[in-house]
Amino acid sequence: MPDSTQNNRSVWIKGAPGGCCTRSGNCARPWRLILLGAPGIGKGTQAEMIGGELGLCQLSTGEVFRAIKSIPAGEQSPAIREAIEFMAAGKLVPDSTVIALIEERLHCLRCPDGFLLDGFPRTVAQAQALDALLSHEGIRLDGAICYELPEEKIVNRISGRRVCSKCKRSYHVRDLPPKVEGICDLCGGSLFQRDDDRSEAVRVRLAIYEKSTAPLIEYYEGKGLLFRIECADAPKETFERSLKALGISRATIH
């Protein structure tokens, strides 16, 4: 499987002009996809696997939001400055600002190898704005992959996570336990459970996601672009289901 880390993520994050990818022609045709999925469902892992296999330019708005705080003031665009102000105030970044951030990175949506959007759009308004951008550029969206899993399984996945207090390595009490309970294998640091990984906090996050994303799922379903994928226990199996749903066979991948 190709290594998706070859993508130049700094181009996407900083909004700099130029090509996003360092390779081309991984697949017989470029794919342009959106990934949807609840917190903890494994969407990030699938983004890496699909993006790497098909040679797509992987674009994560989450990476942008995590990185923009460290961009020097002199290099901040108006949209970045506005996003930082909302985040500093503990407020959600509004649709208009998120859309402006995407518009600044339009060159990445033009990537000849195709793209995979993770974390955008999050609302119908954002989806409609994306449609307008792509239409103006003569770019066709191929599909929105929606990963699904029963709530209890998601809660168990997230609430079982433990993180090292020193090196930040992640474990899972059932799926990836440390050799010694509560102790990191690498550095010997103590493991802890993040507050937002506790089951009660997870259920709140899932309720918010369901409320905000349900209309978005209906939007893409109405356009005939939605692919529902039931997540398997093994990420590789979920990945294979994704390729099958898109009608992609290994023979079409160089």
PDB file of C-alpha atoms in Angstrom:
ATOM      1  CA  MET A   1       0.000   0.000   0.000  1.00  0.00           C
ATOM      2  CA  PRO A   2       1.500   3.401  -0.931  1.00  0.00           C
ATOM      3  CA  ASP A   3       2.559   5.708   1.861  1.00  0.00           C
ATOM      4  CA  SER A   4       0.146   8.625   2.097  1.00  0.00           C
ATOM      5  CA  THR A   5       2.688  10.619   4.099  1.00  0.00           C
ATOM      6  CA  GLN A   6       4.221  11.512   0.734  1.00  0.00           C
ATOM      7  CA  ASN A   7       1.456  14.107   0.417  1.00  0.00           C
ATOM      8  CA  ASN A   8       2.711  17.597   1.205  1.00  0.00           C
ATOM      9  CA  ARG A   9       0.420  18.338   4.149  1.00  0.00           C
ATOM     10  CA  SER A  10       2.050  21.736   4.820  1.00  0.00           C
ATOM     11  CA  VAL A  11       0.688  22.993   1.490  1.00  0.00           C
ATOM     12  CA  TRP A  12      -2.855  22.180   2.592  1.00  0.00           C
ATOM     13  CA  ILE A  13      -2.445  23.459   6.147  1.00  0.00           C
ATOM     14  CA  LYS A  14      -0.743  26.748   5.269  1.00  0.00           C
ATOM     15  CA  GLY A  15      -2.769  27.366   2.128  1.00  0.00           C
ATOM     16  CA  ALA A  16       0.388  27.859   0.077  1.00  0.00           C
ATOM     17  CA  PRO A  17       0.146  27.662  -3.719  1.00  0.00           C
ATOM     18  CA  GLY A  18       1.603  24.688  -5.540  1.00  0.00           C
ATOM     19  CA  GLY A  19       0.969  20.981  -5.868  1.00  0.00           C
ATOM     20  CA  CYS A  20      -0.220  18.988  -2.874  1.00  0.00           C
ATOM     21  CA  CYS A  21       1.034  15.588  -3.987  1.00  0.00           C
ATOM     22  CA  THR A  22       4.449  14.316  -4.943  1.00  0.00           C
ATOM     23  CA  ARG A  23       3.174  11.370  -6.986  1.00  0.00           C
ATOM     24  CA  SER A  24       0.681  10.844  -9.776  1.00  0.00           C
ATOM     25  CA  GLY A  25      -1.088   8.054 -11.610  1.00  0.00           C
ATOM     26  CA  ASN A  26      -1.624   5.701  -8.656  1.00  0.00           C
ATOM     27  CA  CYS A  27      -5.065   4.828  -9.957  1.00  0.00           C
ATOM     28  CA  ALA A  28      -6.547   4.546 -13.437  1.00  0.00           C
ATOM     29  CA  ARG A  29      -8.608   7.653 -12.647  1.00  0.00           C
ATOM     30  CA  PRO A  30      -8.604  10.364  -9.968  1.00  0.00           C
ATOM     31  CA  TRP A  31     -11.190  10.004  -7.193  1.00  0.00           C
ATOM     32  CA  ARG A  32     -12.747  12.903  -5.289  1.00  0.00           C
ATOM     33  CA  LEU A  33     -14.297  11.747  -2.038  1.00  0.00           C
ATOM     34  CA  ILE A  34     -15.684  12.925   1.298  1.00  0.00           C
ATOM     35  CA  LEU A  35     -15.474  10.838   4.474  1.00  0.00           C
ATOM     36  CA  LEU A  36     -18.186  11.000   7.142  1.00  0.00           C
ATOM     37  CA  GLY A  37     -18.237   9.170  10.450  1.00  0.00           C
ATOM     38  CA  ALA A  38     -18.846   9.598  14.173  1.00  0.00           C
ATOM     39  CA  PRO A  39     -15.998  10.320  16.619  1.00  0.00           C
ATOM     40  CA  GLY A  40     -13.979   7.196  17.397  1.00  0.00           C
ATOM     41  CA  ILE A  41     -15.305   5.194  14.480  1.00  0.00           C
ATOM     42  CA  GLY A  42     -11.903   4.930  12.819  1.00  0.00           C
ATOM     43  CA  LYS A  43     -12.471   7.457  10.046  1.00  0.00           C
ATOM     44  CA  GLY A  44      -8.931   8.828  10.299  1.00  0.00           C
ATOM     45  CA  THR A  45      -7.439   5.372   9.789  1.00  0.00           C
ATOM     46  CA  GLN A  46      -9.629   4.821   6.737  1.00  0.00           C
ATOM     47  CA  ALA A  47      -8.626   8.219   5.368  1.00  0.00           C
ATOM     48  CA  GLU A  48      -4.973   7.200   5.545  1.00  0.00           C
ATOM     49  CA  MET A  49      -5.613   3.805   3.959  1.00  0.00           C
ATOM     50  CA  ILE A  50      -7.842   5.021   1.121  1.00  0.00           C
ATOM     51  CA  GLY A  51      -5.745   8.099   0.432  1.00  0.00           C
ATOM     52  CA  GLY A  52      -2.581   6.026   0.353  1.00  0.00           C
ATOM     53  CA  GLU A  53      -3.987   3.247  -1.829  1.00  0.00           C
ATOM     54  CA  LEU A  54      -5.545   5.530  -4.444  1.00  0.00           C
ATOM     55  CA  GLY A  55      -2.839   8.205  -4.363  1.00  0.00           C
ATOM     56  CA  LEU A  56      -5.277  10.934  -3.292  1.00  0.00           C
ATOM     57  CA  CYS A  57      -4.470  14.304  -1.824  1.00  0.00           C
ATOM     58  CA  GLN A  58      -5.729  13.835   1.746  1.00  0.00           C
ATOM     59  CA  LEU A  59      -7.190  17.066   3.109  1.00  0.00           C
ATOM     60  CA  SER A  60      -8.048  17.221   6.806  1.00  0.00           C
ATOM     61  CA  THR A  61      -9.685  20.332   8.232  1.00  0.00           C
ATOM     62  CA  GLY A  62      -8.891  18.960  11.687  1.00  0.00           C
ATOM     63  CA  GLU A  63      -5.189  19.226  10.837  1.00  0.00           C
ATOM     64  CA  VAL A  64      -5.721  22.821   9.733  1.00  0.00           C
ATOM     65  CA  PHE A  65      -7.458  23.769  12.986  1.00  0.00           C
ATOM     66  CA  ARG A  66      -4.767  22.076  15.085  1.00  0.00           C
ATOM     67  CA  ALA A  67      -1.940  23.717  13.163  1.00  0.00           C
ATOM     68  CA  ILE A  68      -3.084  27.278  12.518  1.00  0.00           C
ATOM     69  CA  LYS A  69      -2.403  28.431  16.082  1.00  0.00           C
ATOM     70  CA  SER A  70       1.309  27.970  15.454  1.00  0.00           C
ATOM     71  CA  ILE A  71       1.353  29.894  12.155  1.00  0.00           C
ATOM     72  CA  PRO A  72       3.217  33.210  12.701  1.00  0.00           C
ATOM     73  CA  ALA A  73       0.963  36.275  12.768  1.00  0.00           C
ATOM     74  CA  GLY A  74       2.617  37.680   9.646  1.00  0.00           C
ATOM     75  CA  GLU A  75       1.697  34.535   7.700  1.00  0.00           C
ATOM     76  CA  GLN A  76      -1.915  34.336   8.848  1.00  0.00           C
ATOM     77  CA  SER A  77      -4.636  34.948   6.294  1.00  0.00           C
ATOM     78  CA  PRO A  78      -7.827  36.811   7.299  1.00  0.00           C
ATOM     79  CA  ALA A  79      -9.694  33.490   7.512  1.00  0.00           C
ATOM     80  CA  ILE A  80      -7.006  31.951   9.737  1.00  0.00           C
ATOM     81  CA  ARG A  81      -7.005  34.986  12.062  1.00  0.00           C
ATOM     82  CA  GLU A  82     -10.790  34.822  12.294  1.00  0.00           C
ATOM     83  CA  ALA A  83     -10.726  31.078  13.063  1.00  0.00           C
ATOM     84  CA  ILE A  84      -8.109  31.608  15.790  1.00  0.00           C
ATOM     85  CA  GLU A  85     -10.278  34.299  17.414  1.00  0.00           C
ATOM     86  CA  PHE A  86     -13.291  31.975  17.579  1.00  0.00           C
ATOM     87  CA  MET A  87     -11.238  29.081  18.955  1.00  0.00           C
ATOM     88  CA  ALA A  88      -9.546  31.307  21.549  1.00  0.00           C
ATOM     89  CA  ALA A  89     -13.004  32.356  22.750  1.00  0.00           C
ATOM     90  CA  GLY A  90     -14.052  28.713  23.037  1.00  0.00           C
ATOM     91  CA  LYS A  91     -16.600  29.092  20.255  1.00  0.00           C
ATOM     92  CA  LEU A  92     -17.315  26.935  17.221  1.00  0.00           C
ATOM     93  CA  VAL A  93     -15.801  28.258  14.003  1.00  0.00           C
ATOM     94  CA  PRO A  94     -18.814  29.384  11.901  1.00  0.00           C
ATOM     95  CA  ASP A  95     -19.578  28.003   8.457  1.00  0.00           C
ATOM     96  CA  SER A  96     -18.547  31.226   6.718  1.00  0.00           C
ATOM     97  CA  THR A  97     -15.033  31.072   8.214  1.00  0.00           C
ATOM     98  CA  VAL A  98     -14.604  27.345   7.503  1.00  0.00           C
ATOM     99  CA  ILE A  99     -15.678  27.905   3.897  1.00  0.00           C
ATOM    100  CA  ALA A 100     -13.202  30.792   3.597  1.00  0.00           C
ATOM    101  CA  LEU A 101     -10.420  28.479   4.825  1.00  0.00           C
ATOM    102  CA  ILE A 102     -11.370  25.942   2.143  1.00  0.00           C
ATOM    103  CA  GLU A 103     -11.457  28.629  -0.549  1.00  0.00           C
ATOM    104  CA  GLU A 104      -7.883  29.600   0.384  1.00  0.00           C
ATOM    105  CA  ARG A 105      -6.890  25.979  -0.318  1.00  0.00           C
ATOM    106  CA  LEU A 106      -8.794  25.616  -3.585  1.00  0.00           C
ATOM    107  CA  HIS A 107      -5.578  24.659  -5.395  1.00  0.00           C
ATOM    108  CA  CYS A 108      -5.580  21.415  -3.370  1.00  0.00           C
ATOM    109  CA  LEU A 109      -9.092  20.588  -4.569  1.00  0.00           C
ATOM    110  CA  ARG A 110      -7.698  20.937  -8.093  1.00  0.00           C
ATOM    111  CA  CYS A 111      -5.083  18.236  -7.399  1.00  0.00           C
ATOM    112  CA  PRO A 112      -4.864  16.096 -10.567  1.00  0.00           C
ATOM    113  CA  ASP A 113      -4.580  12.918  -8.462  1.00  0.00           C
ATOM    114  CA  GLY A 114      -7.944  13.615  -6.791  1.00  0.00           C
ATOM    115  CA  PHE A 115      -8.683  14.408  -3.149  1.00  0.00           C
ATOM    116  CA  LEU A 116     -10.165  12.981   0.013  1.00  0.00           C
ATOM    117  CA  LEU A 117     -11.849  15.452   2.372  1.00  0.00           C
ATOM    118  CA  ASP A 118     -11.871  14.514   6.060  1.00  0.00           C
ATOM    119  CA  GLY A 119     -13.732  16.824   8.451  1.00  0.00           C
ATOM    120  CA  PHE A 120     -15.397  18.975   5.794  1.00  0.00           C
ATOM    121  CA  PRO A 121     -18.209  19.512   5.112  1.00  0.00           C
ATOM    122  CA  ARG A 122     -19.865  19.235   8.533  1.00  0.00           C
ATOM    123  CA  THR A 123     -23.150  20.987   7.709  1.00  0.00           C
ATOM    124  CA  VAL A 124     -25.489  21.216   4.732  1.00  0.00           C
ATOM    125  CA  ALA A 125     -24.482  24.868   4.270  1.00  0.00           C
ATOM    126  CA  GLN A 126     -20.832  23.787   3.991  1.00  0.00           C
ATOM    127  CA  ALA A 127     -21.797  21.016   1.561  1.00  0.00           C
ATOM    128  CA  GLN A 128     -23.667  23.468  -0.640  1.00  0.00           C
ATOM    129  CA  ALA A 129     -20.709  25.855  -0.595  1.00  0.00           C
ATOM    130  CA  LEU A 130     -18.407  22.984  -1.579  1.00  0.00           C
ATOM    131  CA  ASP A 131     -20.754  22.075  -4.447  1.00  0.00           C
ATOM    132  CA  ALA A 132     -20.573  25.669  -5.686  1.00  0.00           C
ATOM    133  CA  LEU A 133     -16.757  25.704  -5.498  1.00  0.00           C
ATOM    134  CA  LEU A 134     -16.400  22.410  -7.347  1.00  0.00           C
ATOM    135  CA  SER A 135     -18.984  23.377  -9.964  1.00  0.00           C
ATOM    136  CA  HIS A 136     -17.144  26.626 -10.661  1.00  0.00           C
ATOM    137  CA  GLU A 137     -13.937  24.644 -11.171  1.00  0.00           C
ATOM    138  CA  GLY A 138     -15.613  21.984 -13.312  1.00  0.00           C
ATOM    139  CA  ILE A 139     -14.800  19.295 -10.732  1.00  0.00           C
ATOM    140  CA  ARG A 140     -17.179  16.386 -10.036  1.00  0.00           C
ATOM    141  CA  LEU A 141     -17.523  14.865  -6.577  1.00  0.00           C
ATOM    142  CA  ASP A 142     -17.525  11.048  -6.773  1.00  0.00           C
ATOM    143  CA  GLY A 143     -19.060  10.190  -3.431  1.00  0.00           C
ATOM    144  CA  ALA A 144     -19.423  10.612   0.313  1.00  0.00           C
ATOM    145  CA  ILE A 145     -18.464   7.523   2.325  1.00  0.00           C
ATOM    146  CA  CYS A 146     -20.378   7.302   5.591  1.00  0.00           C
ATOM    147  CA  TYR A 147     -18.933   4.924   8.194  1.00  0.00           C
ATOM    148  CA  GLU A 148     -21.458   3.443  10.606  1.00  0.00           C
ATOM    149  CA  LEU A 149     -21.263   1.481  13.844  1.00  0.00           C
ATOM    150  CA  PRO A 150     -23.753   0.907  16.713  1.00  0.00           C
ATOM    151  CA  GLU A 151     -23.395   3.465  19.490  1.00  0.00           C
ATOM    152  CA  GLU A 152     -22.405   0.915  22.143  1.00  0.00           C
ATOM    153  CA  LYS A 153     -19.489  -0.305  20.027  1.00  0.00           C
ATOM    154  CA  ILE A 154     -18.262   3.248  19.508  1.00  0.00           C
ATOM    155  CA  VAL A 155     -18.522   3.961  23.239  1.00  0.00           C
ATOM    156  CA  ASN A 156     -16.550   0.809  24.031  1.00  0.00           C
ATOM    157  CA  ARG A 157     -13.871   1.709  21.501  1.00  0.00           C
ATOM    158  CA  ILE A 158     -13.327   5.218  22.821  1.00  0.00           C
ATOM    159  CA  SER A 159     -13.823   4.589  26.546  1.00  0.00           C
ATOM    160  CA  GLY A 160     -11.239   1.792  26.398  1.00  0.00           C
ATOM    161  CA  ARG A 161      -8.485   4.127  25.204  1.00  0.00           C
ATOM    162  CA  ARG A 162      -5.588   4.950  27.509  1.00  0.00           C
ATOM    163  CA  VAL A 163      -2.797   7.436  26.845  1.00  0.00           C
ATOM    164  CA  CYS A 164       0.735   7.608  28.241  1.00  0.00           C
ATOM    165  CA  SER A 165       1.246  10.681  30.417  1.00  0.00           C
ATOM    166  CA  LYS A 166       4.814  11.045  29.125  1.00  0.00           C
ATOM    167  CA  CYS A 167       5.201   9.977  25.478  1.00  0.00           C
ATOM    168  CA  LYS A 168       1.470  10.181  24.594  1.00  0.00           C
ATOM    169  CA  ARG A 169       1.379   6.712  23.021  1.00  0.00           C
ATOM    170  CA  SER A 170      -2.165   5.305  22.868  1.00  0.00           C
ATOM    171  CA  TYR A 171      -3.361   1.914  24.115  1.00  0.00           C
ATOM    172  CA  HIS A 172      -6.688   0.140  24.472  1.00  0.00           C
ATOM    173  CA  VAL A 173      -7.614  -1.929  27.483  1.00  0.00           C
ATOM    174  CA  ARG A 174      -8.975  -4.714  25.257  1.00  0.00           C
ATOM    175  CA  ASP A 175      -7.583  -4.337  21.742  1.00  0.00           C
ATOM    176  CA  LEU A 176      -4.086  -3.006  22.472  1.00  0.00           C
ATOM    177  CA  PRO A 177      -3.261  -3.448  26.173  1.00  0.00           C
ATOM    178  CA  PRO A 178       0.188  -2.648  27.605  1.00  0.00           C
ATOM    179  CA  LYS A 179       2.395  -5.487  28.833  1.00  0.00           C
ATOM    180  CA  VAL A 180       1.951  -4.221  32.389  1.00  0.00           C
ATOM    181  CA  GLU A 181      -1.448  -2.779  33.283  1.00  0.00           C
ATOM    182  CA  GLY A 182      -1.358   0.987  33.560  1.00  0.00           C
ATOM    183  CA  ILE A 183       2.282   1.298  32.404  1.00  0.00           C
ATOM    184  CA  CYS A 184       3.552   2.396  28.969  1.00  0.00           C
ATOM    185  CA  ASP A 185       5.621  -0.228  27.151  1.00  0.00           C
ATOM    186  CA  LEU A 186       7.918   2.388  25.640  1.00  0.00           C
ATOM    187  CA  CYS A 187       8.810   4.839  28.394  1.00  0.00           C
ATOM    188  CA  GLY A 188       7.312   3.431  31.584  1.00  0.00           C
ATOM    189  CA  GLY A 189       4.979   6.377  32.011  1.00  0.00           C
ATOM    190  CA  SER A 190       1.601   5.970  33.676  1.00  0.00           C
ATOM    191  CA  LEU A 191      -1.459   5.544  31.477  1.00  0.00           C
ATOM    192  CA  PHE A 192      -4.577   7.623  31.949  1.00  0.00           C
ATOM    193  CA  GLN A 193      -8.032   8.062  30.438  1.00  0.00           C
ATOM    194  CA  ARG A 194      -8.805  11.437  28.889  1.00  0.00           C
ATOM    195  CA  ASP A 195     -11.901  13.150  30.256  1.00  0.00           C
ATOM    196  CA  ASP A 196     -13.550  13.267  26.829  1.00  0.00           C
ATOM    197  CA  ASP A 197     -12.931   9.525  26.418  1.00  0.00           C
ATOM    198  CA  ARG A 198     -15.139   8.638  29.405  1.00  0.00           C
ATOM    199  CA  SER A 199     -18.339   6.879  28.378  1.00  0.00           C
ATOM    200  CA  GLU A 200     -20.688   9.672  29.503  1.00  0.00           C
ATOM    201  CA  ALA A 201     -18.684  12.270  27.545  1.00  0.00           C
ATOM    202  CA  VAL A 202     -18.577  10.012  24.484  1.00  0.00           C
ATOM    203  CA  ARG A 203     -22.372   9.697  24.451  1.00  0.00           C
ATOM    204  CA  VAL A 204     -22.714  13.485  24.509  1.00  0.00           C
ATOM    205  CA  ARG A 205     -20.302  13.809  21.572  1.00  0.00           C
ATOM    206  CA  LEU A 206     -22.210  11.157  19.624  1.00  0.00           C
ATOM    207  CA  ALA A 207     -25.531  12.904  20.246  1.00  0.00           C
ATOM    208  CA  ILE A 208     -24.103  16.184  18.954  1.00  0.00           C
ATOM    209  CA  TYR A 209     -22.664  14.437  15.906  1.00  0.00           C
ATOM    210  CA  GLU A 210     -25.950  12.697  15.123  1.00  0.00           C
ATOM    211  CA  LYS A 211     -27.914  15.934  15.350  1.00  0.00           C
ATOM    212  CA  SER A 212     -25.533  17.938  13.170  1.00  0.00           C
ATOM    213  CA  THR A 213     -24.660  15.264  10.619  1.00  0.00           C
ATOM    214  CA  ALA A 214     -28.010  13.580   9.932  1.00  0.00           C
ATOM    215  CA  PRO A 215     -29.125  16.349   7.524  1.00  0.00           C
ATOM    216  CA  LEU A 216     -25.744  16.132   5.761  1.00  0.00           C
ATOM    217  CA  ILE A 217     -26.131  12.384   5.269  1.00  0.00           C
ATOM    218  CA  GLU A 218     -29.613  12.947   3.856  1.00  0.00           C
ATOM    219  CA  TYR A 219     -28.215  15.647   1.558  1.00  0.00           C
ATOM    220  CA  TYR A 220     -25.683  13.335  -0.087  1.00  0.00           C
ATOM    221  CA  GLU A 221     -28.104  10.438  -0.113  1.00  0.00           C
ATOM    222  CA  GLY A 222     -30.559  12.611  -2.025  1.00  0.00           C
ATOM    223  CA  LYS A 223     -27.863  13.385  -4.590  1.00  0.00           C
ATOM    224  CA  GLY A 224     -27.113   9.670  -5.030  1.00  0.00           C
ATOM    225  CA  LEU A 225     -23.563  10.125  -3.722  1.00  0.00           C
ATOM    226  CA  LEU A 226     -23.763   8.400  -0.331  1.00  0.00           C
ATOM    227  CA  PHE A 227     -22.013   5.078   0.347  1.00  0.00           C
ATOM    228  CA  ARG A 228     -22.885   3.551   3.733  1.00  0.00           C
ATOM    229  CA  ILE A 229     -20.149   1.319   5.132  1.00  0.00           C
ATOM    230  CA  GLU A 230     -20.598  -0.781   8.269  1.00  0.00           C
ATOM    231  CA  CYS A 231     -17.288  -0.777  10.115  1.00  0.00           C
ATOM    232  CA  ALA A 232     -15.673  -4.123  10.792  1.00  0.00           C
ATOM    233  CA  ASP A 233     -13.517  -4.938  13.816  1.00  0.00           C
ATOM    234  CA  ALA A 234     -10.421  -4.945  11.600  1.00  0.00           C
ATOM    235  CA  PRO A 235      -9.600  -1.651   9.788  1.00  0.00           C
ATOM    236  CA  LYS A 236      -8.350  -3.593   6.756  1.00  0.00           C
ATOM    237  CA  GLU A 237     -11.745  -5.251   6.307  1.00  0.00           C
ATOM    238  CA  THR A 238     -13.498  -1.882   6.541  1.00  0.00           C
ATOM    239  CA  PHE A 239     -11.069  -0.575   3.926  1.00  0.00           C
ATOM    240  CA  GLU A 240     -11.878  -3.485   1.588  1.00  0.00           C
ATOM    241  CA  ARG A 241     -15.593  -2.816   2.044  1.00  0.00           C
ATOM    242  CA  SER A 242     -14.974   0.825   1.083  1.00  0.00           C
ATOM    243  CA  LEU A 243     -13.206  -0.099  -2.150  1.00  0.00           C
ATOM    244  CA  LYS A 244     -15.944  -2.613  -3.024  1.00  0.00           C
ATOM    245  CA  ALA A 245     -18.696  -0.033  -2.422  1.00  0.00           C
ATOM    246  CA  LEU A 246     -16.951   2.376  -4.783  1.00  0.00           C
ATOM    247  CA  GLY A 247     -16.568  -0.363  -7.396  1.00  0.00           C
ATOM    248  CA  ILE A 248     -12.780  -0.187  -7.225  1.00  0.00           C
ATOM    249  CA  SER A 249     -10.906  -3.388  -7.959  1.00  0.00           C
ATOM    250  CA  ARG A 250      -7.197  -4.006  -7.439  1.00  0.00           C
ATOM    251  CA  ALA A 251      -6.850  -4.321 -11.204  1.00  0.00           C
ATOM    252  CA  THR A 252      -7.639  -0.612 -11.613  1.00  0.00           C
ATOM    253  CA  ILE A 253      -4.897   0.422  -9.183  1.00  0.00           C
ATOM    254  CA  HIS A 254      -1.389   0.622 -10.597  1.00  0.00           C
TER     255      HIS A 254
END
